[in-house]
Tab-separated table of C-alpha atoms and ligand atoms in Angstrom:
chain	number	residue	atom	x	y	z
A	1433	UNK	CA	-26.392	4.401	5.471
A	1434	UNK	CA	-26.324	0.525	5.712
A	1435	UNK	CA	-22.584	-0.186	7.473
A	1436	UNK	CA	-23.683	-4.065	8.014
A	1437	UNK	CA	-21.401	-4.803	5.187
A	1438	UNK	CA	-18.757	-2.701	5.826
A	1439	UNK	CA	-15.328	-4.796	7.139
A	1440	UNK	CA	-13.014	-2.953	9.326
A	1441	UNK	CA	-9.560	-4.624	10.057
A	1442	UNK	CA	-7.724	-3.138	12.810
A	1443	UNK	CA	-4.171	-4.293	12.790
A	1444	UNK	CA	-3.413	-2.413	16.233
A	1445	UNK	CA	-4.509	-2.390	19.832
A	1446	UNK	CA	-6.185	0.686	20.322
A	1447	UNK	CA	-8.612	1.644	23.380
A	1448	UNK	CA	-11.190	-0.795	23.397
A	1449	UNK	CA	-14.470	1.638	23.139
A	1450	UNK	CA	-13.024	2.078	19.308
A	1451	UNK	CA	-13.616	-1.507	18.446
A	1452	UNK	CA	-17.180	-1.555	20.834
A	1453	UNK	CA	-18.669	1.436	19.916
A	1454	UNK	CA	-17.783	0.564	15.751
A	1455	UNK	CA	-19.692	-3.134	16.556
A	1456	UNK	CA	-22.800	-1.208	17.945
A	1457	UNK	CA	-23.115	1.005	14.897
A	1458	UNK	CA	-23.121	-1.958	12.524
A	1459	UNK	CA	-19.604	-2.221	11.329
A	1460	UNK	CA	-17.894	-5.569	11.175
A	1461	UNK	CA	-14.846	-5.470	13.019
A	1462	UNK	CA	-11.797	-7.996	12.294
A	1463	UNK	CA	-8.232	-7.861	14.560
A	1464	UNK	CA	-5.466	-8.843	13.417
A	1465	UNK	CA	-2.318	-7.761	15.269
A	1466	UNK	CA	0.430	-10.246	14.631
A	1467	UNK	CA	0.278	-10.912	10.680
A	1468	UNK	CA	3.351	-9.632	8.720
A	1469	UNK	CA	2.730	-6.343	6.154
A	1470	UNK	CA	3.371	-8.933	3.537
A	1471	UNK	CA	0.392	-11.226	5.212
A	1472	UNK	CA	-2.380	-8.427	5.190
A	1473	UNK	CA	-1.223	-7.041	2.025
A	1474	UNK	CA	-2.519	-10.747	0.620
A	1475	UNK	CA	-6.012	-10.237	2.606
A	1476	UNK	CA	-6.546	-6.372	2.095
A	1477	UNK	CA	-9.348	-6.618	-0.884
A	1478	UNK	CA	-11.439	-7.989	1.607
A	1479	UNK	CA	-11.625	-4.818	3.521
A	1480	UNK	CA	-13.326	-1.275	3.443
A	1481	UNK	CA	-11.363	0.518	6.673
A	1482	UNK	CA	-8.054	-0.330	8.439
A	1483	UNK	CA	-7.443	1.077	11.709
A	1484	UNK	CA	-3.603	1.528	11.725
A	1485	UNK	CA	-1.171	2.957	14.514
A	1486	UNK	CA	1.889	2.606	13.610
A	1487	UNK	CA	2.740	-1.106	12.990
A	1488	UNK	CA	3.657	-1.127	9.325
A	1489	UNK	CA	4.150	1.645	6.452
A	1490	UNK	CA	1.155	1.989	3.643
A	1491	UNK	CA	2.727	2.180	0.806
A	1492	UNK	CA	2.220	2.004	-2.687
A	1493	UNK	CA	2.502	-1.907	-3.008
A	1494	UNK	CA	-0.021	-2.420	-0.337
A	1495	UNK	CA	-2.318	0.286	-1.349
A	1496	UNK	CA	-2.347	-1.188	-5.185
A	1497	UNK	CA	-3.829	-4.317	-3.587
A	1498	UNK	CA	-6.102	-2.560	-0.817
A	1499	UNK	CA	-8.720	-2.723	-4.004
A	1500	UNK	CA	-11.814	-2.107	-1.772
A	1501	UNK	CA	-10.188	-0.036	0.645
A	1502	UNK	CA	-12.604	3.226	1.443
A	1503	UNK	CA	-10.824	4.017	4.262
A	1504	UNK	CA	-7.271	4.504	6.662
A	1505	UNK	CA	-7.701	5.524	9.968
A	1506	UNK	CA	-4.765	6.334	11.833
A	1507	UNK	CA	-4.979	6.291	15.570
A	1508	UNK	CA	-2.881	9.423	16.091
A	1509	UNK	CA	-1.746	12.464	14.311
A	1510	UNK	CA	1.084	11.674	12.693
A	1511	UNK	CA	0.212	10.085	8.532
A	1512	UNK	CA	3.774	9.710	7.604
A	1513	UNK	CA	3.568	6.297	7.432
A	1514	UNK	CA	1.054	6.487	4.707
A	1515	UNK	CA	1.470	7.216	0.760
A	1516	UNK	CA	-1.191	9.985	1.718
A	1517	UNK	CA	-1.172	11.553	-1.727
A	1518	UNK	CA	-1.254	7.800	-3.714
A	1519	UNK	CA	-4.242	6.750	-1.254
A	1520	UNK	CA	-6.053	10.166	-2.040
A	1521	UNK	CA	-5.691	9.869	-5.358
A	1522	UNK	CA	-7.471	6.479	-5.400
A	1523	UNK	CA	-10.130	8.045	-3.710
A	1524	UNK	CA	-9.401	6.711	-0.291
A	1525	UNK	CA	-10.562	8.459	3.092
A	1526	UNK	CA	-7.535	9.240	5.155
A	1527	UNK	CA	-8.665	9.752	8.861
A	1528	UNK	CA	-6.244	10.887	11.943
A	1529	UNK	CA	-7.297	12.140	15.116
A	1530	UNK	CA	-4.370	14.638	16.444
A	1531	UNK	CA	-7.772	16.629	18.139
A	1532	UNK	CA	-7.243	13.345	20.608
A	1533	UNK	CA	-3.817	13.500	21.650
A	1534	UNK	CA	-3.211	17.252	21.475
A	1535	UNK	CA	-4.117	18.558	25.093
A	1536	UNK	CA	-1.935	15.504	26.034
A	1537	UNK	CA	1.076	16.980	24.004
A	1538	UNK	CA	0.201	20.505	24.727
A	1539	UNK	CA	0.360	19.874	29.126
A	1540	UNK	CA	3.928	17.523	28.166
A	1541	UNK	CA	5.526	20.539	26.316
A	1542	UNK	CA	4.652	22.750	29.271
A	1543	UNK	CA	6.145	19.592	31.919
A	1544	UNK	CA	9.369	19.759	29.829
A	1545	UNK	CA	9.507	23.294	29.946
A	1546	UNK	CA	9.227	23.577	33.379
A	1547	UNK	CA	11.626	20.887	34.044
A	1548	UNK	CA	14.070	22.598	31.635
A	1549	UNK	CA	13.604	25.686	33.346
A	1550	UNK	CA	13.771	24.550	37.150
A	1551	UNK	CA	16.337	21.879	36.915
A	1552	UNK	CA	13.861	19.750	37.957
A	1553	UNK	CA	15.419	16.374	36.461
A	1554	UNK	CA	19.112	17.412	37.450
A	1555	UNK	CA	17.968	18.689	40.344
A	1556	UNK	CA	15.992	14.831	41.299
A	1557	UNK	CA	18.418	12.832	40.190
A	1558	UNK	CA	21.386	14.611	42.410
A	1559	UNK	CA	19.307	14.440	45.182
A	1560	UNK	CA	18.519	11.094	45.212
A	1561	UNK	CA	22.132	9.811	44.855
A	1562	UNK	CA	23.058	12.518	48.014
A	1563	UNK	CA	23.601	15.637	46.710
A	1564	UNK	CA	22.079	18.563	48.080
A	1565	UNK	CA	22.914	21.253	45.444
A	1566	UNK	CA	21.018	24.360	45.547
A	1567	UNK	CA	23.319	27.202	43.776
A	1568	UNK	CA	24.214	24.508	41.187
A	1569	UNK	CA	20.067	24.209	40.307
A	1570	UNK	CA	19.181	27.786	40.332
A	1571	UNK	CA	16.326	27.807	37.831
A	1572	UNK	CA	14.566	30.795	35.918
A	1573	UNK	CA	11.405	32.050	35.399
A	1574	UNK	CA	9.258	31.917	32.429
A	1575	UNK	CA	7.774	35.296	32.757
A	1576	UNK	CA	9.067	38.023	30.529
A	1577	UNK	CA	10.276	35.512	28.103
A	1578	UNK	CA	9.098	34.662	24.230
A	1579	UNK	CA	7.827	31.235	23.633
A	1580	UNK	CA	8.337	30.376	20.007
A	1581	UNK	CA	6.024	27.499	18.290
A	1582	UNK	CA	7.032	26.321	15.302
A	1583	UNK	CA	4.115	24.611	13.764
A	1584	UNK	CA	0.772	26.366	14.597
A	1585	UNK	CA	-1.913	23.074	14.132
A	1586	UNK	CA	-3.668	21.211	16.672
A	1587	UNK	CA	-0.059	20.730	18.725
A	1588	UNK	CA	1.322	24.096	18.818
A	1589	UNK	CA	-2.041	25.706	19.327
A	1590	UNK	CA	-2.868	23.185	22.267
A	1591	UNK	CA	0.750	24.419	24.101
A	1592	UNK	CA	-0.070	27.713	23.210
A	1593	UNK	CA	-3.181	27.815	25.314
A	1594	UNK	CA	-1.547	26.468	27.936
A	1595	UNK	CA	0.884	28.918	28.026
A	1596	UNK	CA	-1.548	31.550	28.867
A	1597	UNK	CA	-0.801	32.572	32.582
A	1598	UNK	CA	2.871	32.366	32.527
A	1599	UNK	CA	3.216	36.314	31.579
A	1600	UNK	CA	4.835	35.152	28.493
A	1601	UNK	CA	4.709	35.971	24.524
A	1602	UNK	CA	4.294	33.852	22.456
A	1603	UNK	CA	5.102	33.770	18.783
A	1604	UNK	CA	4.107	31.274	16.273
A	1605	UNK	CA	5.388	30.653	12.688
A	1606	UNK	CA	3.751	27.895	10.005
A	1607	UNK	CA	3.844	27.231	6.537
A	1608	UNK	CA	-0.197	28.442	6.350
A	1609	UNK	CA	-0.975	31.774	6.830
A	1610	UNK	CA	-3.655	33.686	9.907
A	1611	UNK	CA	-3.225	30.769	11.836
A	1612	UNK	CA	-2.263	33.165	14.761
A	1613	UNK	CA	-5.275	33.834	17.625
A	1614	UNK	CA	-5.451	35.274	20.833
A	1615	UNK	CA	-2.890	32.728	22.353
A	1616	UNK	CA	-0.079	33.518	19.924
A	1617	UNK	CA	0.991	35.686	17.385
A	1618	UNK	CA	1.982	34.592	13.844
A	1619	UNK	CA	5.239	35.808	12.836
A	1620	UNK	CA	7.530	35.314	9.836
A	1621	UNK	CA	10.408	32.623	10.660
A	1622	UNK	CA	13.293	35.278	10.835
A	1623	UNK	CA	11.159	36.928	13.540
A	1624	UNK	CA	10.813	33.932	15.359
A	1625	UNK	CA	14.443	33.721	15.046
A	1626	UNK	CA	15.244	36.761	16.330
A	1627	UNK	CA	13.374	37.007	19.256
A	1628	UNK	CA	12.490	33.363	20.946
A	1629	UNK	CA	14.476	32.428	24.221
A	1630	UNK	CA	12.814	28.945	23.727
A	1631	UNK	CA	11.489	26.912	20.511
A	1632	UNK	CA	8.988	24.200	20.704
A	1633	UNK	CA	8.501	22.247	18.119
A	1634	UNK	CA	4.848	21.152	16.706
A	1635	UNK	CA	5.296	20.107	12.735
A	1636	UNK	CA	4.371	17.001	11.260
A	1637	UNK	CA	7.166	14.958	9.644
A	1638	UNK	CA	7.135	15.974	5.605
A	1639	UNK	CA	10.013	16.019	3.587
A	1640	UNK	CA	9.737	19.992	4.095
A	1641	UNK	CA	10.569	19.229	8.311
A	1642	UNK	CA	13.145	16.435	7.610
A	1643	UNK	CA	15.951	17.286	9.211
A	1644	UNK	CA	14.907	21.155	9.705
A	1645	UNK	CA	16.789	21.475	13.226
A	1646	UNK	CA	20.245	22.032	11.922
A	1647	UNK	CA	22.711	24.004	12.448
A	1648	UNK	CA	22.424	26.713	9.692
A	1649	UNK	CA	18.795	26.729	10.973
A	1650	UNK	CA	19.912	27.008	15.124
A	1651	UNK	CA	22.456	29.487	14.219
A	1652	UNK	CA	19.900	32.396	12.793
A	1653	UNK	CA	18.223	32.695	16.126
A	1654	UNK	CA	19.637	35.588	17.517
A	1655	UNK	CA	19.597	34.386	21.765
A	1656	UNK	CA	20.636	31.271	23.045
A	1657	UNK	CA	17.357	29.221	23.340
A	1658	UNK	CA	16.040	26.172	25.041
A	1659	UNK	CA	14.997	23.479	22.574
A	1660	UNK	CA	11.033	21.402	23.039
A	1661	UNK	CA	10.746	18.698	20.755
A	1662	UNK	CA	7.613	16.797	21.042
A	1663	UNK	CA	7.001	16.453	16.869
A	1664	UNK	CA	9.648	14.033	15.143
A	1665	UNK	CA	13.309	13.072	15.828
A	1666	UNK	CA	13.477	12.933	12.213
A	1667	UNK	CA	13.009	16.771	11.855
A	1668	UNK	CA	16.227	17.354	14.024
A	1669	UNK	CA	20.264	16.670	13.040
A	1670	UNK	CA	20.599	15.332	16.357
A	1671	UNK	CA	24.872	15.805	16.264
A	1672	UNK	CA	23.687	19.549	15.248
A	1673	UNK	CA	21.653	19.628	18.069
A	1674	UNK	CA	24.752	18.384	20.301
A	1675	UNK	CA	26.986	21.030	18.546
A	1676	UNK	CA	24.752	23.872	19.863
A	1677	UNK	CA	24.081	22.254	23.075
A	1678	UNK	CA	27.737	22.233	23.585
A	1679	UNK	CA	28.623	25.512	22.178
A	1680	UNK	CA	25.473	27.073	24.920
A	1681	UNK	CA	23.799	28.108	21.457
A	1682	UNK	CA	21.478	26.046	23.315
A	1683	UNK	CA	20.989	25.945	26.526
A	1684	UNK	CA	19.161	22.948	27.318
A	1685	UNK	CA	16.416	20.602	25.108
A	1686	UNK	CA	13.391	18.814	26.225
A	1687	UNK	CA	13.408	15.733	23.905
A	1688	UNK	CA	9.750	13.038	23.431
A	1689	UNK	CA	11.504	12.024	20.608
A	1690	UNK	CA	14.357	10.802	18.788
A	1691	UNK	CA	16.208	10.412	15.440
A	1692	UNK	CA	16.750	6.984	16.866
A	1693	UNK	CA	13.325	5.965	18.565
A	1694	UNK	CA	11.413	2.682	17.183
A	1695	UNK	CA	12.994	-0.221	16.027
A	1696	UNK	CA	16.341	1.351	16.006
A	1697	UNK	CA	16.162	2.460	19.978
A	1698	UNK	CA	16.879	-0.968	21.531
A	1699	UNK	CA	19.592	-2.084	19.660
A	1700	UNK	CA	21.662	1.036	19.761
A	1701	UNK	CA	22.430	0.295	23.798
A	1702	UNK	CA	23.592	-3.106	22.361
A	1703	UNK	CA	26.420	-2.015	20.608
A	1704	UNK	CA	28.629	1.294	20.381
A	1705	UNK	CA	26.474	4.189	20.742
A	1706	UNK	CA	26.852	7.133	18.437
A	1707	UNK	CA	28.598	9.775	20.057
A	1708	UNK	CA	25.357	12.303	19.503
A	1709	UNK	CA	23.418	9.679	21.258
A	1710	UNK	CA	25.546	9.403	24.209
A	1711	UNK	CA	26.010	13.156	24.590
A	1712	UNK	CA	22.215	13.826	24.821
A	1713	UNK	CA	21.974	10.415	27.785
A	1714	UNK	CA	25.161	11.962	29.676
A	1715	UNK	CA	24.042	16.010	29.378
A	1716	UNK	CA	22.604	17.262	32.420
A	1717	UNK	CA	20.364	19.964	30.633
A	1718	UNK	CA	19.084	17.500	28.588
A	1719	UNK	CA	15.885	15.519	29.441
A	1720	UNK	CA	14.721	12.819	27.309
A	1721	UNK	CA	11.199	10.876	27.180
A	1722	UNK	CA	10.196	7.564	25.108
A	1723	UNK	CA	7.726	9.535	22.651
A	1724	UNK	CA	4.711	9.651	25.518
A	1725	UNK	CA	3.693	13.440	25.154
A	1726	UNK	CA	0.569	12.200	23.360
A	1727	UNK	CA	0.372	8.885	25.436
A	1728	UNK	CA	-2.251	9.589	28.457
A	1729	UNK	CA	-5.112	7.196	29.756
A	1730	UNK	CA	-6.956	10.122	28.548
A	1731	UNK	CA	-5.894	10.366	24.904
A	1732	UNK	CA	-5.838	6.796	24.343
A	1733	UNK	CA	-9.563	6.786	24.972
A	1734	UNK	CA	-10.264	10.452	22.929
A	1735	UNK	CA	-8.180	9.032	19.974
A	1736	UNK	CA	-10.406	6.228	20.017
A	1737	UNK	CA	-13.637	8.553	19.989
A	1738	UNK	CA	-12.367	10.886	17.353
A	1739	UNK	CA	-11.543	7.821	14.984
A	1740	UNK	CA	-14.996	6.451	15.891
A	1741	UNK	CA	-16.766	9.498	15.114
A	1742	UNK	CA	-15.049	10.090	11.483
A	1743	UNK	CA	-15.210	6.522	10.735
A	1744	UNK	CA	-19.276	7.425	11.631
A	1745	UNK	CA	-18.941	10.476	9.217
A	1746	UNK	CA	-17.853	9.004	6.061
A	1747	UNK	CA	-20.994	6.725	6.154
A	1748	UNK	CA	-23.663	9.342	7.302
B	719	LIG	O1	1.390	10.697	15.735
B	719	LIG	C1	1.033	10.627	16.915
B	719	LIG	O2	-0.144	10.791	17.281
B	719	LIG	C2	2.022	10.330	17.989
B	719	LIG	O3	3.307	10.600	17.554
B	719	LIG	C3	1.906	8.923	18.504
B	719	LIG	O4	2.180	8.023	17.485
B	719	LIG	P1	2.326	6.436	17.737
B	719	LIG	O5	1.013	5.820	17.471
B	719	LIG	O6	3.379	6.034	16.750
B	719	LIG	O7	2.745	6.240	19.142
């Protein structure tokens, strides 16, 4: 198909082989990555694609004037900042590319668990202010233990497979059915419940996952577990979180993200913090990262490709 007339506005810096490699198959490619929402709302009906990360929210109002719009293509995984069912039904394309960023994820999860396991950020930071304490960091090993993955897509399957080799079982549990394989096996939720000694998450925000983490939900696991979260904040109470932490319900969490990341994140160390916040920057088994489990050199470029080669799709 003809793509000479086809306008794509990309309203985010992405790796720059997106934006090449859509010029050499014909597209027309526009940047804009300073305009307010309420500026390319005004300019939308003269585009077929937008290449979004995660700048602004498509919603309803701007989808009502996107009235050419064939496509959204997210650069990631996550599409909860789309009105995914109100773009559908108008017969828009919604593209992500979570094949891009999941190895990425998958090798972060296994860093955190590691860490969590070892000591390892405890262990560094004592050190390097003088401390030399070795009974204090005994670790533990992963072998012998059950690895539960809640949320068995391209995430929790890419951690999965790299958690062959560690002698450990792993159990997964999602909302679809025979998604289990020979890296993990699919088990009811209870199950999961009963038998993990550490739960990484993998779900995608939906009202379903807000707020999931809580405590009714940490109290039916049976052991005290450690706690992965490289999905949402938003799927986590994080003073729930702090309850079990401090209780040894849980007994340590890996954390990419945050109930309080993005806009909210710099502004909460300018005033008060609240008191779930400060728990999880003072706890020592606690280890938090600025939402860059899917943020490599090398999934910045394959997120680029995959959206590329969808975009290519649509128009075959
Ligand atoms: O959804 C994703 O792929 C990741 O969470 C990264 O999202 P971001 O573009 O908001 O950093």
């Amino acid at each position: 198909m003809n793509v000479a007339n086809i306008k794509i506005l990309h309203i985010d810096s992405n790796h720059p082989l997106l934006w090449e490699q859509l010029k050499q198959e014909g597209f027309q490619n526009e940047a804009d990555f300073t305009s307010s929402k309420q500026e390319v709302e005004a300019k939308i009906e003269n585009y077929h694609g937008i290449v979004i990360r995660s700048r602004f929210k498509i919603d309803k109002t701007f989808l009502d004037k996107a009235t050419n719009l064939q496509f959204i293509a997210r650069v990631g995984a996550g599409l909860e900042s789309i009105d995914c069912d109100y773009a559908t039904a108008k017969g828009i394309h919604l593209i992500a590319a979570p094949e891009g960023n999941a190895n990425a994820v998958g090798e972060h999860a296994i860093g955190i668990l590691l860490s969590l396991f070892n000591n390892l950020n405890k262990a560094n930071n004592e050190v390097k202010s003088g401390q030399w304490k070795r009974e204090d960091n005994r670790g533990h090993e992963l072998e012998g233990k059950t690895i539960g993955i809640i949320g068995y897509g391209n995430m929790g399957k890419s951690f999965a497979k790299k958690l062959r080799g560690f002698d450990v079982t792993v159990l997964c549990y999602d909302i679809l059915p025979n998604l289990g394989d020979a890296n993990a096996t699919q088990v009811s939720l209870a199950d999961l419940q009963e038998r993990a000694d550490v739960l990484s998450l993998h779900t995608p925000w939906t009202p379903e996952t807000d707020k999931m983490i809580n405590s009714d939900f940490i109290n039916q696991f049976k052991k005290p577990f450690w706690f992965i979260n490289t999905a949402r904040g938003n799927s986590v109470v994080t003073a729930d979180l702090v309850e079990a932490l401090k209780s040894g319900k849980i007994l340590g969490a890996g954390l990419d993200v945050l109930e309080y990341e993005k806009l909210s994140f710099e502004t909460l160390f300018e005033g008060e913090k609240p008191a779930a916040f400060e728990y999880l920057l003072q706890a020592e088994n606690v280890l938090l990262t600025p939402h860059i489990a899917g943020w490599t050199f090398e999934s910045h470029q394959k997120l680029a490709q995959t959206i590329v080669d969808k975009i290519c799709k649509i128009y075959q």
